[in-house]
CSV table of C-alpha atoms and ligand atoms in Angstrom, one decimal:
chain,number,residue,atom,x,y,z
A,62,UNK,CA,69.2,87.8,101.3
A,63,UNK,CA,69.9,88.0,104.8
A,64,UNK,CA,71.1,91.8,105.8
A,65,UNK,CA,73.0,92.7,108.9
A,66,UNK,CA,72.5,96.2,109.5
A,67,UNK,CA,74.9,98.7,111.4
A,68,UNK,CA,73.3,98.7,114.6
A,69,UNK,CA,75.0,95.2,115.0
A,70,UNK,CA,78.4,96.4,116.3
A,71,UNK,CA,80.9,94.9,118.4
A,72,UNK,CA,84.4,96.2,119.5
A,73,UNK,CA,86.0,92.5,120.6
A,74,UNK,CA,85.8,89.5,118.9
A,75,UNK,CA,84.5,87.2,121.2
A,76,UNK,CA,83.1,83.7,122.0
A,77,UNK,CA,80.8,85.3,124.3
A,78,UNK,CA,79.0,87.9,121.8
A,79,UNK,CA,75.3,87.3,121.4
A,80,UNK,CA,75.1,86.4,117.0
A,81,UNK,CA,73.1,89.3,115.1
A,82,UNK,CA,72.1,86.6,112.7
A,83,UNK,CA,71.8,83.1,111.9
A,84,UNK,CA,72.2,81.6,108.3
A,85,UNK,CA,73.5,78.2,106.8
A,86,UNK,CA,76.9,76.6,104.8
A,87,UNK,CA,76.0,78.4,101.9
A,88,UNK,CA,74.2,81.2,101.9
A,89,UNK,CA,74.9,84.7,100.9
A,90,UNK,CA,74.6,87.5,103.5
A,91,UNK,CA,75.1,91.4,103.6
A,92,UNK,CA,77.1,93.5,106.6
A,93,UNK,CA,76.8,96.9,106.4
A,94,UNK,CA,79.1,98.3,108.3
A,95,UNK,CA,80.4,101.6,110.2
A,96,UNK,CA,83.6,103.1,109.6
A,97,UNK,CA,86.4,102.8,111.8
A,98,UNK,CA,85.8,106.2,113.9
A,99,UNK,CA,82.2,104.7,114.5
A,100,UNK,CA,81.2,107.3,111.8
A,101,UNK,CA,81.1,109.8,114.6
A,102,UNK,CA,83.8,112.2,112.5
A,103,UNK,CA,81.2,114.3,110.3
A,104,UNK,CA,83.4,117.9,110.2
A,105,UNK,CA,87.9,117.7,109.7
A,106,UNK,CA,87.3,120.8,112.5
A,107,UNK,CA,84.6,120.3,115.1
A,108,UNK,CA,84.2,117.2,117.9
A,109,UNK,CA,82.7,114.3,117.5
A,110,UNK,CA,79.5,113.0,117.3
A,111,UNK,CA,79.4,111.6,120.9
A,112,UNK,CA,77.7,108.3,120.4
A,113,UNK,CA,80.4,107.0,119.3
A,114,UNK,CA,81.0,103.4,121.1
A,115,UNK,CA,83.8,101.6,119.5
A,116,UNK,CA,87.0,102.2,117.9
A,117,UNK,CA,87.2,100.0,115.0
A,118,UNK,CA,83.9,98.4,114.7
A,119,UNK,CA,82.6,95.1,113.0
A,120,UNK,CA,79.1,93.8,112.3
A,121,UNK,CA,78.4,90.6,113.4
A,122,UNK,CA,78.6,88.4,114.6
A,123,UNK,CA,77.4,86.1,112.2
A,124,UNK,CA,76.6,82.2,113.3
A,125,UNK,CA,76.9,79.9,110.7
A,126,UNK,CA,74.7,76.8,111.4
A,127,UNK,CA,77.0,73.3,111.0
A,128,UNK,CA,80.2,75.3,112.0
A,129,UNK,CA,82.1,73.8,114.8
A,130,UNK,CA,85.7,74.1,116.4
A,131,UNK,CA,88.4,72.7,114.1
A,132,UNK,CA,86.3,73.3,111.0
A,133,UNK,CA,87.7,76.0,108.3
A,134,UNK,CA,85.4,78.6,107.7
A,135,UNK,CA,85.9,80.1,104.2
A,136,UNK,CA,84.3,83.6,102.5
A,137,UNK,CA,84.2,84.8,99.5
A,138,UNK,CA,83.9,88.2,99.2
A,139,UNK,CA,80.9,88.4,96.4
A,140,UNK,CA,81.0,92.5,96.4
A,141,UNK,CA,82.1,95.5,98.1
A,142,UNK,CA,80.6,99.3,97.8
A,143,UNK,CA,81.8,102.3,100.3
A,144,UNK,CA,79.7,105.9,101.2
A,145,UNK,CA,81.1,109.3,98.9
A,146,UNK,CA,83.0,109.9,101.7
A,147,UNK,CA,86.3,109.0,103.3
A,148,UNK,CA,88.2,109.5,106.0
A,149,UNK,CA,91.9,109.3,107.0
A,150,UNK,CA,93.0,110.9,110.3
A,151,UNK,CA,96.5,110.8,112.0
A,152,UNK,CA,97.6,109.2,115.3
A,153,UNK,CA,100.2,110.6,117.1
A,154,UNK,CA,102.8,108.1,118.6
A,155,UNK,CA,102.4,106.2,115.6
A,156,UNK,CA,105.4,105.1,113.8
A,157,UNK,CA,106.6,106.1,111.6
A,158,UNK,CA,105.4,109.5,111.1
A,159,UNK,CA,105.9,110.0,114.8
A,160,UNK,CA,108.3,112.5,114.4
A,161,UNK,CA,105.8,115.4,113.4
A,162,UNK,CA,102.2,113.9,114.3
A,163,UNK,CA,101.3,115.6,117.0
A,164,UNK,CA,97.7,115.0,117.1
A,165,UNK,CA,94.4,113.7,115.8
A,166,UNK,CA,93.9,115.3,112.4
A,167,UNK,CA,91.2,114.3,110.4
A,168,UNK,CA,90.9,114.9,106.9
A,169,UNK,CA,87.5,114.3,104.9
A,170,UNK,CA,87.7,112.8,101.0
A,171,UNK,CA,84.8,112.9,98.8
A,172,UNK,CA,84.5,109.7,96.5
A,173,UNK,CA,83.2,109.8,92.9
A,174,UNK,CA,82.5,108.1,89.9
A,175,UNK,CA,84.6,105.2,91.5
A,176,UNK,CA,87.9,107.5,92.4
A,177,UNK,CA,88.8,109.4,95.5
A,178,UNK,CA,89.5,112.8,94.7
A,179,UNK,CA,92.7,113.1,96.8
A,180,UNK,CA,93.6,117.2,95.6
A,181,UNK,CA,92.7,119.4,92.8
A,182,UNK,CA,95.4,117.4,91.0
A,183,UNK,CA,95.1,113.9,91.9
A,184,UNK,CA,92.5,111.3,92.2
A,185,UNK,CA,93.2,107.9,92.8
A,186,UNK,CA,91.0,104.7,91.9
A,187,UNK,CA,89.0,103.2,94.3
A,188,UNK,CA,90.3,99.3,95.6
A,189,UNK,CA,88.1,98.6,98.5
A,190,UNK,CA,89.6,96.1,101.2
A,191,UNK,CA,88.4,94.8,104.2
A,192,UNK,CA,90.0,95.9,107.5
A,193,UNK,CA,89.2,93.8,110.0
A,194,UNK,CA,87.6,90.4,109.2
A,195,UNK,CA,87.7,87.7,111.3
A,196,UNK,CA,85.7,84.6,114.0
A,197,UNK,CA,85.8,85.2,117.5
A,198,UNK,CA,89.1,83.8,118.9
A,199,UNK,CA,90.4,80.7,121.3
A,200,UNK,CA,90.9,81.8,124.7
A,201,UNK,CA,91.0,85.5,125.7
A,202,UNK,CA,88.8,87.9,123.8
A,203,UNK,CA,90.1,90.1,121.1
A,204,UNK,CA,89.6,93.7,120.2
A,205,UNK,CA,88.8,95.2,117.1
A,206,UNK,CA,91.7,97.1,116.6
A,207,UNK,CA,94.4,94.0,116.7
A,208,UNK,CA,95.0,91.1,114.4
A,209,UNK,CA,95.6,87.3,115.4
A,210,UNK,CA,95.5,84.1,114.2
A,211,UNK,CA,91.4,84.3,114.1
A,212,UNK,CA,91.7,87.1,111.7
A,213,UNK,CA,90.8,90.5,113.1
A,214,UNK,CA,92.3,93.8,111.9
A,215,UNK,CA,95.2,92.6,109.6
A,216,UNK,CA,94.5,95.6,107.3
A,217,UNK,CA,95.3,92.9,104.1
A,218,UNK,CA,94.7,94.8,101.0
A,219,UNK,CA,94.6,91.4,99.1
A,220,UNK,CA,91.2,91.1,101.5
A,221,UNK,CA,89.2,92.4,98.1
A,222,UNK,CA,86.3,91.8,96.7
A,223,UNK,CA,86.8,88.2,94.2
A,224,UNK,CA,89.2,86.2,97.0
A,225,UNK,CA,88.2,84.0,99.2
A,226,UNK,CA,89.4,84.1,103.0
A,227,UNK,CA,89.9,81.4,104.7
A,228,UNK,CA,89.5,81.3,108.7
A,229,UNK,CA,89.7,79.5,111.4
A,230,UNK,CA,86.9,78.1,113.4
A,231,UNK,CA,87.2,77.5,117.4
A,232,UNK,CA,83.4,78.4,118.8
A,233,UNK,CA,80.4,76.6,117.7
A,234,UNK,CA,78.8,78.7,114.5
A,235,UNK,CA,82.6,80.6,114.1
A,236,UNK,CA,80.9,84.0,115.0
A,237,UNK,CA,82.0,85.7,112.1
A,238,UNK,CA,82.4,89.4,111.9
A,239,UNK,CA,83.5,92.3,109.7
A,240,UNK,CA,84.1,95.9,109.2
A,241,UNK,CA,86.5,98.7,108.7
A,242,UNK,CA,86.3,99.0,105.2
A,243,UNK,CA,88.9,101.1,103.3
A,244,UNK,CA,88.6,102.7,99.6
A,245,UNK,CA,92.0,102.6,99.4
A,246,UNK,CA,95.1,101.6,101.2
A,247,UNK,CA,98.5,100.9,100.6
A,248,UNK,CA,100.8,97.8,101.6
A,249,UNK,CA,102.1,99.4,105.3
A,250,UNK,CA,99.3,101.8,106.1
A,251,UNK,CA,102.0,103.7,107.2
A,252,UNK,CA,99.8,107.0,108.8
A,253,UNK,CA,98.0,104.5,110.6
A,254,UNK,CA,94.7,104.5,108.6
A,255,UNK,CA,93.5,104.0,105.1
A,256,UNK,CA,90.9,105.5,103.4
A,257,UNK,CA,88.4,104.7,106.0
A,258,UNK,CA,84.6,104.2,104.8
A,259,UNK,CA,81.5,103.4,105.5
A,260,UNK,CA,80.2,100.7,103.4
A,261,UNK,CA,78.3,97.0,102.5
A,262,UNK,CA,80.4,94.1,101.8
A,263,UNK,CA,78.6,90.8,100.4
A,264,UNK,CA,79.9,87.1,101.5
A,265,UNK,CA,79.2,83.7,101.0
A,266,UNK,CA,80.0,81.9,103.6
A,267,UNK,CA,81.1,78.0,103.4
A,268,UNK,CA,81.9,75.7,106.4
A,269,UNK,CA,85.3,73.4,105.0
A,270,UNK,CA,85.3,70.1,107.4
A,271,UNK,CA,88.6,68.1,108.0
A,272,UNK,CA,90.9,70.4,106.2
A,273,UNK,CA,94.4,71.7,107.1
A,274,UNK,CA,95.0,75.1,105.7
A,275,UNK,CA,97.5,77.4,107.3
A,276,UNK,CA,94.7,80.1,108.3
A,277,UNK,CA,94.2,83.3,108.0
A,278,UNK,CA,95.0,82.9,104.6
A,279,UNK,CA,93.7,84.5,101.4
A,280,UNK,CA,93.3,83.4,97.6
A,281,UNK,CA,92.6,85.3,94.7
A,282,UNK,CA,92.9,84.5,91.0
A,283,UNK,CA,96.7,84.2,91.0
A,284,UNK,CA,98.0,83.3,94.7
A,285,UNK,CA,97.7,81.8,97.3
A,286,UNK,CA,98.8,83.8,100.8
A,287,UNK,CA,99.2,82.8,104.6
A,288,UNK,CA,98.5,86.0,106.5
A,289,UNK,CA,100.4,86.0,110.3
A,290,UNK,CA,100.4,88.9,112.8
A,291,UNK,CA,103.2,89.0,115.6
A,292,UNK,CA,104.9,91.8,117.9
A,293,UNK,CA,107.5,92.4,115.1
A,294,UNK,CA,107.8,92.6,111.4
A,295,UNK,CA,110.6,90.2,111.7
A,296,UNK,CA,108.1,87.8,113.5
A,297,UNK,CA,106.0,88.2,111.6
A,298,UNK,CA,108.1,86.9,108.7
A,299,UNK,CA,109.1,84.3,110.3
A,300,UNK,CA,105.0,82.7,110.9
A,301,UNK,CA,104.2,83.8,107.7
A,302,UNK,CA,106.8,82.1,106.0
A,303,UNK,CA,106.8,78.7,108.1
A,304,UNK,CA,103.1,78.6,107.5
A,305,UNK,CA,103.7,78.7,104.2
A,306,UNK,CA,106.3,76.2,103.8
A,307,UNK,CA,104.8,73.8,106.1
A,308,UNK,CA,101.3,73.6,103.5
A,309,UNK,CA,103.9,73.3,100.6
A,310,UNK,CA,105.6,69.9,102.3
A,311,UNK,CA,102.1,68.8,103.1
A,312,UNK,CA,100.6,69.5,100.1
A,313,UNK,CA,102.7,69.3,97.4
A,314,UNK,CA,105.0,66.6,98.3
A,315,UNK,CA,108.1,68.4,98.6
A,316,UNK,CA,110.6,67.6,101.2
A,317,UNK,CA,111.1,70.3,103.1
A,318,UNK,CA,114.7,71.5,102.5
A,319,UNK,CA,113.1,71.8,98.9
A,320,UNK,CA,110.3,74.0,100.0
A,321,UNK,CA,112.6,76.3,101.4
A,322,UNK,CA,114.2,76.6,98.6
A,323,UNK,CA,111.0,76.9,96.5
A,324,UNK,CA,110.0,79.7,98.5
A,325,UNK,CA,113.1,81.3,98.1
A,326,UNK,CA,112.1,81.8,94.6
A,327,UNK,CA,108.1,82.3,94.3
A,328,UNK,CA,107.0,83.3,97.9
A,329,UNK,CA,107.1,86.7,98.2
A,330,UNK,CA,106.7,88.1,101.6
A,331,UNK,CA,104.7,91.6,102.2
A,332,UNK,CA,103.9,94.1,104.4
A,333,UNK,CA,100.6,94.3,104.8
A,334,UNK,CA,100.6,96.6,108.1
A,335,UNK,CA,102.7,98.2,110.4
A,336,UNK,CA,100.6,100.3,112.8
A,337,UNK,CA,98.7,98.2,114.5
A,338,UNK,CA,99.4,96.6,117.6
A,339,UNK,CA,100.9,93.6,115.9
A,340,UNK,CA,102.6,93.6,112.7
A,341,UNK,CA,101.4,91.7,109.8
A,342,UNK,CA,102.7,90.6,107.0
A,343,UNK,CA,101.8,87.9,104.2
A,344,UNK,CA,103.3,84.9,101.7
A,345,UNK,CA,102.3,85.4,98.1
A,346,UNK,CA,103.0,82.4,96.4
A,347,UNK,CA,101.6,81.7,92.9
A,348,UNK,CA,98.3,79.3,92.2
A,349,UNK,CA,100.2,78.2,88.6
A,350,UNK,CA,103.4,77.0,91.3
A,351,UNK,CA,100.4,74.8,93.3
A,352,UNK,CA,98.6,73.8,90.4
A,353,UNK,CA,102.0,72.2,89.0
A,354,UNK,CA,102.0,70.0,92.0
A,355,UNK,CA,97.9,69.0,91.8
A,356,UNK,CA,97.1,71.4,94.6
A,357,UNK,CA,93.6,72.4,94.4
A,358,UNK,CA,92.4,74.8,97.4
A,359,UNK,CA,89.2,73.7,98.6
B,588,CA,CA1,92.3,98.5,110.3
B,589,CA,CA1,91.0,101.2,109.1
């Protein structure tokens, strides 16, 4: 199995990065990846390490042979696993705990037998995610630290080991990165980090040709979900939403009035982050709904 190691960072998504690694439609490949501080935090009271290089950084990029602009590039995450540690660490100015965050505090977790052991009371099961997942962008390069419509750092906690993400393609061989894995994170990430790890993520990558799918979007064994990221939360609802109900009256033959309405009743629309520079927020809709209507998702 191909293996992209560490050393293959990158802090923008970007048509112009060099790929780390070449493979085919197909095949199943292995990123392991830093965490989000560049795993330069080793101590919650000294400095740094001061190698650090990037704030938020992915491995990659990944060129997958065959994938071309307008193509849909889907992966299935096959398996996650994070170090025995993790870290969260505050950031003041960040909303909404800006009202006492004064500084960077950073507190070190130690993970075992599957749980993080939060307190001498409390230890919470693991539910790794992928932070920032994404292909390198149309137009402008992207950093590491902000979502968009090529994916990035939506902070989805649906973006879990069993789903398949679906994402756009707009540079020959889609350039395909991740990173910024989290044990654990809630819907929000509302003190601007989750549990941030270390860690190796397996995909299998598969290049979808002349297919219309409102990407970024995510399915796992019960729903379907558009993933949008705008300045605002209520923009955010707004893309999110459309996106859906625009698959639904191409898909499923409803008129459109009457996808409203459906989604008035089985889309439900979710936080997924608040802290970074965009907001984003996802459409749950369940696969039973689609199936009803012969939808099957490529
Ligand atoms: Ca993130
Ligand atoms: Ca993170």
């Amino acid at each position: 199995m191909l293996v992209i190691e560490r050393d293959y960072a990158v802090g923008v998504m970007s048509a112009n990065n060099a790929p780390a690694a070449h493979c085919k439609d197909g095949d199943i490949v292995e990123f392991v990846t830093r965490d989000c501080f560049d795993d330069c935090i080793v101590s919650e009271t000294g400095p740094m390490l001061p190698h650090k290089q990037f704030s938020n950084p992915v491995i990659g990029p990944l060129y997958i042979e065959g994938a071309e602009p307008g193509d849909v590039l889907k992966v299935d995450i096959l398996k996650m696993e994070v170090a025995d540690t993790g870290i969260i660490r505050t950031t003041p100015g960040c909303a909404p705990f800006d009202d006492i965050v004064t500084e960077k505090l950073p507190r070190i977790y130690q993970i075992r037998d599957n749980k993080i052991i939060f307190d001498d009371k409390l230890s919470l099961d693991l539910d790794i995610m992928i932070g920032c997942i994404g292909t390198a962008p149309a137009g402008e390069d992207i950093d590491t630290k902000t979502p968009g419509k090529h994916g990035g750092n939506m902070d989805c906690r649906k973006i879990t080991q069993g789903c398949s993400l679906y994402l756009p393609v707009t540079t020959p061989g889609a350039l395909f990165c991740l990173g910024d894995l989290h044990a654990k994170m809630a819907d929000g990430e509302v003190a601007s980090c989750g549990m941030e790890c270390r860690g190796r993520v397996q995909v299998q990558v598969h290049v979808l040709k002349n297919v219309d799918l409102p990407t970024p979007m995510v399915v796992d064994d019960t729903h379907m979900m558009t993933i949008q990221s705008e300045p605002t939360l209520d923009e955010a609802s707004v893309t999110a939403s459309r996106a859906m109900r625009d698959f639904l009256v191409k898909s499923c033959g409803l008129d459109s009035i009457g996808a409203c309405m459906l989604l008035s009743l089985v889309g439900d629309l979710i936080v997924c982050q608040i802290v970074d520079p965009l907001m984003t927020v996802r459409m749950e809709v369940p696969l039973d709904v689609l199936a009803t209507y012969g939808v099957k998702l490529p």
